[in-house]
């Protein structure tokens, strides 16, 4: 491996990067000007940092538009510091000391990756590189053929280099790769023969078919999991997650030791089942109502955003029309003013042109003020509507939650009756059923059993109250943040528009001023 042992290892810094950008910049007049004024790192598309004895990658966060990065022939030990280079297409890290593939998760546009001549023993951590077409991993320490199977997920991979690895010494190396990576076109810098590919597929057909079956099952599981996540996200957006079944009920009894013990009492299991059935129905009502209300809130928001977009677009078109008319007159005015030989006439035309600029500025600002007033009314109406929708949702949910509490109170009363009746039978020796020792220990006296039933009741009410509070807090917070964001977005839009208008007016005014100055010089 190429290691620059006679040089002191270096860490990237601004000085190194400025020097590299300057040396690799254009050589013409534009290049000289760039050297004088400096080049913004964000404007650099290609960067070459080979043979720099770099030990650690750093300070690249400013190169946000970089598409090609060359870091070969250094002493880099770890892939890091690349997370902001999200537009990178080509990356060369060959001839370094890298032992593990890592730090590439954000490089979703990468198509060509070279890690040739490093110390890598495993192919992994490339999952985010869905666009990968070329992968060079020759002269590393990869010895397990299972690494090849990992590469099947990269559907666009057409060129692969693995020569110089222990895995490439296997007798059926090329045959396995051709069979397991059927879309590959080039292997170790040689085009794969179609006939050899067919023979490889036939030879390994059973293993490949079995692998495809496992991949199909895995893909189905992944799709199911993704569907569940999307469904949960939809339920969370409606603030009714885990209310479509017995989740809340289960949580009430998950920590309820006393309730679990009391379920052994005669008649309690039937009582619990009736309670659960009614409780779950109420939860389902909350769930379905929540989804319906979420659709209404979304429709209200979509309508509002459409109105805002339509209003902004209308005023923008009016503004463009005014500017187009001004510029049409502006070109004629500038031409006639430059040709004017009489000083008096020149001054008159300059004054007229200045008045036109002032009038345009007033017209554009008037359009913007009209838009501000229109949007303010639209936003206020939306705010009232969304607050009313949220308020109605909260009110009805609280009403349904109150029904859950009523069921719990009713259950508590019935359970207490059964518990006291059981205590009386135990005292009289009339209880026919056998009870577990842990349950019998509750029937010491009336206070003990009343406290046990009360503790179970308190746990249940707390769970109901907490779920209600969670829902109400989240939906109110969502509403407040949404309204606040809409107001802030409108303020920022207005500031941007006013800035755009002022910049344009300053531009045309500067043209007028330069014309006047040139006339004075003449």
PDB file of C-alpha atoms in Angstrom, residues 381-514:
ATOM      1  CA  UNK A 381     -60.328  33.012   9.571  1.00  0.00           C
ATOM      2  CA  UNK A 382     -58.276  29.819   9.398  1.00  0.00           C
ATOM      3  CA  UNK A 383     -57.130  30.293  12.993  1.00  0.00           C
ATOM      4  CA  UNK A 384     -60.727  30.585  14.172  1.00  0.00           C
ATOM      5  CA  UNK A 385     -61.795  27.543  12.167  1.00  0.00           C
ATOM      6  CA  UNK A 386     -58.938  25.294  13.267  1.00  0.00           C
ATOM      7  CA  UNK A 387     -59.319  26.307  16.914  1.00  0.00           C
ATOM      8  CA  UNK A 388     -63.034  25.539  16.692  1.00  0.00           C
ATOM      9  CA  UNK A 389     -62.319  22.133  15.124  1.00  0.00           C
ATOM     10  CA  UNK A 390     -59.764  21.291  17.804  1.00  0.00           C
ATOM     11  CA  UNK A 391     -62.075  22.540  20.541  1.00  0.00           C
ATOM     12  CA  UNK A 392     -64.941  20.387  19.282  1.00  0.00           C
ATOM     13  CA  UNK A 393     -62.624  17.386  19.020  1.00  0.00           C
ATOM     14  CA  UNK A 394     -61.361  17.856  22.580  1.00  0.00           C
ATOM     15  CA  UNK A 395     -64.884  18.354  23.923  1.00  0.00           C
ATOM     16  CA  UNK A 396     -66.206  15.157  22.364  1.00  0.00           C
ATOM     17  CA  UNK A 397     -63.145  13.120  23.336  1.00  0.00           C
ATOM     18  CA  UNK A 398     -63.501  14.299  26.932  1.00  0.00           C
ATOM     19  CA  UNK A 399     -67.144  13.254  26.811  1.00  0.00           C
ATOM     20  CA  UNK A 400     -66.182   9.767  25.612  1.00  0.00           C
ATOM     21  CA  UNK A 401     -63.419   9.521  28.191  1.00  0.00           C
ATOM     22  CA  UNK A 402     -66.000  10.422  30.828  1.00  0.00           C
ATOM     23  CA  UNK A 403     -67.965   7.370  29.682  1.00  0.00           C
ATOM     24  CA  UNK A 404     -64.835   5.273  30.272  1.00  0.00           C
ATOM     25  CA  UNK A 405     -64.647   6.651  33.812  1.00  0.00           C
ATOM     26  CA  UNK A 406     -68.343   5.919  34.328  1.00  0.00           C
ATOM     27  CA  UNK A 407     -67.741   2.303  33.297  1.00  0.00           C
ATOM     28  CA  UNK A 408     -64.789   2.105  35.672  1.00  0.00           C
ATOM     29  CA  UNK A 409     -66.847   3.550  38.532  1.00  0.00           C
ATOM     30  CA  UNK A 410     -69.652   1.093  37.858  1.00  0.00           C
ATOM     31  CA  UNK A 411     -67.184  -1.792  37.697  1.00  0.00           C
ATOM     32  CA  UNK A 412     -65.577  -0.615  40.925  1.00  0.00           C
ATOM     33  CA  UNK A 413     -68.917  -0.636  42.732  1.00  0.00           C
ATOM     34  CA  UNK A 414     -69.781  -4.136  41.488  1.00  0.00           C
ATOM     35  CA  UNK A 415     -66.316  -5.453  42.332  1.00  0.00           C
ATOM     36  CA  UNK A 416     -66.510  -3.962  45.809  1.00  0.00           C
ATOM     37  CA  UNK A 417     -69.892  -5.643  46.361  1.00  0.00           C
ATOM     38  CA  UNK A 418     -68.477  -9.021  45.299  1.00  0.00           C
ATOM     39  CA  UNK A 419     -65.366  -8.542  47.466  1.00  0.00           C
ATOM     40  CA  UNK A 420     -67.358  -7.669  50.606  1.00  0.00           C
ATOM     41  CA  UNK A 421     -69.810 -10.516  49.945  1.00  0.00           C
ATOM     42  CA  UNK A 422     -66.843 -12.882  49.587  1.00  0.00           C
ATOM     43  CA  UNK A 423     -65.365 -11.593  52.847  1.00  0.00           C
ATOM     44  CA  UNK A 424     -68.639 -12.278  54.648  1.00  0.00           C
ATOM     45  CA  UNK A 425     -68.733 -15.819  53.239  1.00  0.00           C
ATOM     46  CA  UNK A 426     -65.154 -16.440  54.324  1.00  0.00           C
ATOM     47  CA  UNK A 427     -65.898 -15.199  57.855  1.00  0.00           C
ATOM     48  CA  UNK A 428     -68.935 -17.471  58.028  1.00  0.00           C
ATOM     49  CA  UNK A 429     -67.108 -20.375  56.433  1.00  0.00           C
ATOM     50  CA  UNK A 430     -69.626 -20.500  53.601  1.00  0.00           C
ATOM     51  CA  UNK A 431     -67.238 -19.920  50.644  1.00  0.00           C
ATOM     52  CA  UNK A 432     -67.260 -23.020  48.424  1.00  0.00           C
ATOM     53  CA  UNK A 433     -64.584 -21.873  45.932  1.00  0.00           C
ATOM     54  CA  UNK A 434     -60.880 -22.368  46.533  1.00  0.00           C
ATOM     55  CA  UNK A 435     -58.934 -19.129  46.344  1.00  0.00           C
ATOM     56  CA  UNK A 436     -55.158 -18.736  45.818  1.00  0.00           C
ATOM     57  CA  UNK A 437     -53.223 -17.899  48.985  1.00  0.00           C
ATOM     58  CA  UNK A 438     -52.314 -14.451  47.645  1.00  0.00           C
ATOM     59  CA  UNK A 439     -56.011 -13.677  47.194  1.00  0.00           C
ATOM     60  CA  UNK A 440     -57.004 -15.019  50.620  1.00  0.00           C
ATOM     61  CA  UNK A 441     -54.382 -12.765  52.192  1.00  0.00           C
ATOM     62  CA  UNK A 442     -56.475  -9.763  51.098  1.00  0.00           C
ATOM     63  CA  UNK A 443     -59.464 -10.928  53.145  1.00  0.00           C
ATOM     64  CA  UNK A 444     -58.037 -10.167  56.579  1.00  0.00           C
ATOM     65  CA  UNK A 445     -60.698  -7.604  57.340  1.00  0.00           C
ATOM     66  CA  UNK A 446     -62.991  -5.169  55.580  1.00  0.00           C
ATOM     67  CA  UNK A 447     -60.501  -2.296  55.499  1.00  0.00           C
ATOM     68  CA  UNK A 448     -57.874  -4.451  53.795  1.00  0.00           C
ATOM     69  CA  UNK A 449     -60.180  -5.622  51.022  1.00  0.00           C
ATOM     70  CA  UNK A 450     -61.709  -2.153  50.542  1.00  0.00           C
ATOM     71  CA  UNK A 451     -58.210  -0.706  50.220  1.00  0.00           C
ATOM     72  CA  UNK A 452     -57.230  -3.371  47.697  1.00  0.00           C
ATOM     73  CA  UNK A 453     -60.283  -2.695  45.533  1.00  0.00           C
ATOM     74  CA  UNK A 454     -59.702   1.053  45.881  1.00  0.00           C
ATOM     75  CA  UNK A 455     -56.047   0.764  44.836  1.00  0.00           C
ATOM     76  CA  UNK A 456     -57.071  -1.088  41.680  1.00  0.00           C
ATOM     77  CA  UNK A 457     -59.706   1.564  40.960  1.00  0.00           C
ATOM     78  CA  UNK A 458     -57.214   4.409  41.400  1.00  0.00           C
ATOM     79  CA  UNK A 459     -54.761   2.824  38.941  1.00  0.00           C
ATOM     80  CA  UNK A 460     -57.482   2.504  36.321  1.00  0.00           C
ATOM     81  CA  UNK A 461     -58.694   6.081  36.712  1.00  0.00           C
ATOM     82  CA  UNK A 462     -55.124   7.380  36.549  1.00  0.00           C
ATOM     83  CA  UNK A 463     -54.505   5.554  33.261  1.00  0.00           C
ATOM     84  CA  UNK A 464     -57.711   6.969  31.771  1.00  0.00           C
ATOM     85  CA  UNK A 465     -56.908  10.483  32.985  1.00  0.00           C
ATOM     86  CA  UNK A 466     -53.344  10.317  31.681  1.00  0.00           C
ATOM     87  CA  UNK A 467     -54.442   9.175  28.219  1.00  0.00           C
ATOM     88  CA  UNK A 468     -57.016  11.941  28.067  1.00  0.00           C
ATOM     89  CA  UNK A 469     -54.486  14.548  29.214  1.00  0.00           C
ATOM     90  CA  UNK A 470     -51.961  13.263  26.678  1.00  0.00           C
ATOM     91  CA  UNK A 471     -54.428  13.551  23.814  1.00  0.00           C
ATOM     92  CA  UNK A 472     -55.679  17.007  24.811  1.00  0.00           C
ATOM     93  CA  UNK A 473     -52.166  18.353  25.398  1.00  0.00           C
ATOM     94  CA  UNK A 474     -50.870  17.069  22.072  1.00  0.00           C
ATOM     95  CA  UNK A 475     -53.730  18.354  19.946  1.00  0.00           C
ATOM     96  CA  UNK A 476     -53.704  21.770  21.630  1.00  0.00           C
ATOM     97  CA  UNK A 477     -49.932  21.982  21.255  1.00  0.00           C
ATOM     98  CA  UNK A 478     -50.201  21.014  17.586  1.00  0.00           C
ATOM     99  CA  UNK A 479     -52.810  23.696  17.012  1.00  0.00           C
ATOM    100  CA  UNK A 480     -50.789  26.390  18.797  1.00  0.00           C
ATOM    101  CA  UNK A 481     -47.583  25.527  16.940  1.00  0.00           C
ATOM    102  CA  UNK A 482     -49.382  25.410  13.590  1.00  0.00           C
ATOM    103  CA  UNK A 483     -50.999  28.813  14.044  1.00  0.00           C
ATOM    104  CA  UNK A 484     -47.736  30.296  15.321  1.00  0.00           C
ATOM    105  CA  UNK A 485     -45.814  28.913  12.345  1.00  0.00           C
ATOM    106  CA  UNK A 486     -48.350  30.283   9.872  1.00  0.00           C
ATOM    107  CA  UNK A 487     -48.050  33.784  11.380  1.00  0.00           C
ATOM    108  CA  UNK A 488     -44.234  33.591  11.373  1.00  0.00           C
ATOM    109  CA  UNK A 489     -44.142  32.283   7.798  1.00  0.00           C
ATOM    110  CA  UNK A 490     -46.271  35.203   6.642  1.00  0.00           C
ATOM    111  CA  UNK A 491     -43.981  37.690   8.398  1.00  0.00           C
ATOM    112  CA  UNK A 492     -40.945  36.124   6.702  1.00  0.00           C
ATOM    113  CA  UNK A 493     -42.706  36.082   3.315  1.00  0.00           C
ATOM    114  CA  UNK A 494     -43.542  39.757   3.643  1.00  0.00           C
ATOM    115  CA  UNK A 495     -39.978  40.646   4.623  1.00  0.00           C
ATOM    116  CA  UNK A 496     -38.572  38.716   1.666  1.00  0.00           C
ATOM    117  CA  UNK A 497     -40.975  40.399  -0.734  1.00  0.00           C
ATOM    118  CA  UNK A 498     -40.250  43.892   0.570  1.00  0.00           C
ATOM    119  CA  UNK A 499     -36.527  43.144   0.282  1.00  0.00           C
ATOM    120  CA  UNK A 500     -36.991  41.936  -3.306  1.00  0.00           C
ATOM    121  CA  UNK A 501     -38.885  45.109  -4.212  1.00  0.00           C
ATOM    122  CA  UNK A 502     -36.283  47.366  -2.607  1.00  0.00           C
ATOM    123  CA  UNK A 503     -33.427  45.522  -4.310  1.00  0.00           C
ATOM    124  CA  UNK A 504     -35.097  45.874  -7.689  1.00  0.00           C
ATOM    125  CA  UNK A 505     -35.854  49.571  -7.200  1.00  0.00           C
ATOM    126  CA  UNK A 506     -32.275  50.157  -6.016  1.00  0.00           C
ATOM    127  CA  UNK A 507     -31.040  48.400  -9.154  1.00  0.00           C
ATOM    128  CA  UNK A 508     -33.014  50.553 -11.597  1.00  0.00           C
ATOM    129  CA  UNK A 509     -32.214  53.666  -9.559  1.00  0.00           C
ATOM    130  CA  UNK A 510     -28.505  52.849  -9.776  1.00  0.00           C
ATOM    131  CA  UNK A 511     -28.805  52.604 -13.555  1.00  0.00           C
ATOM    132  CA  UNK A 512     -30.360  56.066 -13.571  1.00  0.00           C
ATOM    133  CA  UNK A 513     -27.642  57.431 -11.283  1.00  0.00           C
ATOM    134  CA  UNK A 514     -24.880  55.973 -13.453  1.00  0.00           C
TER     135      UNK A 514
END
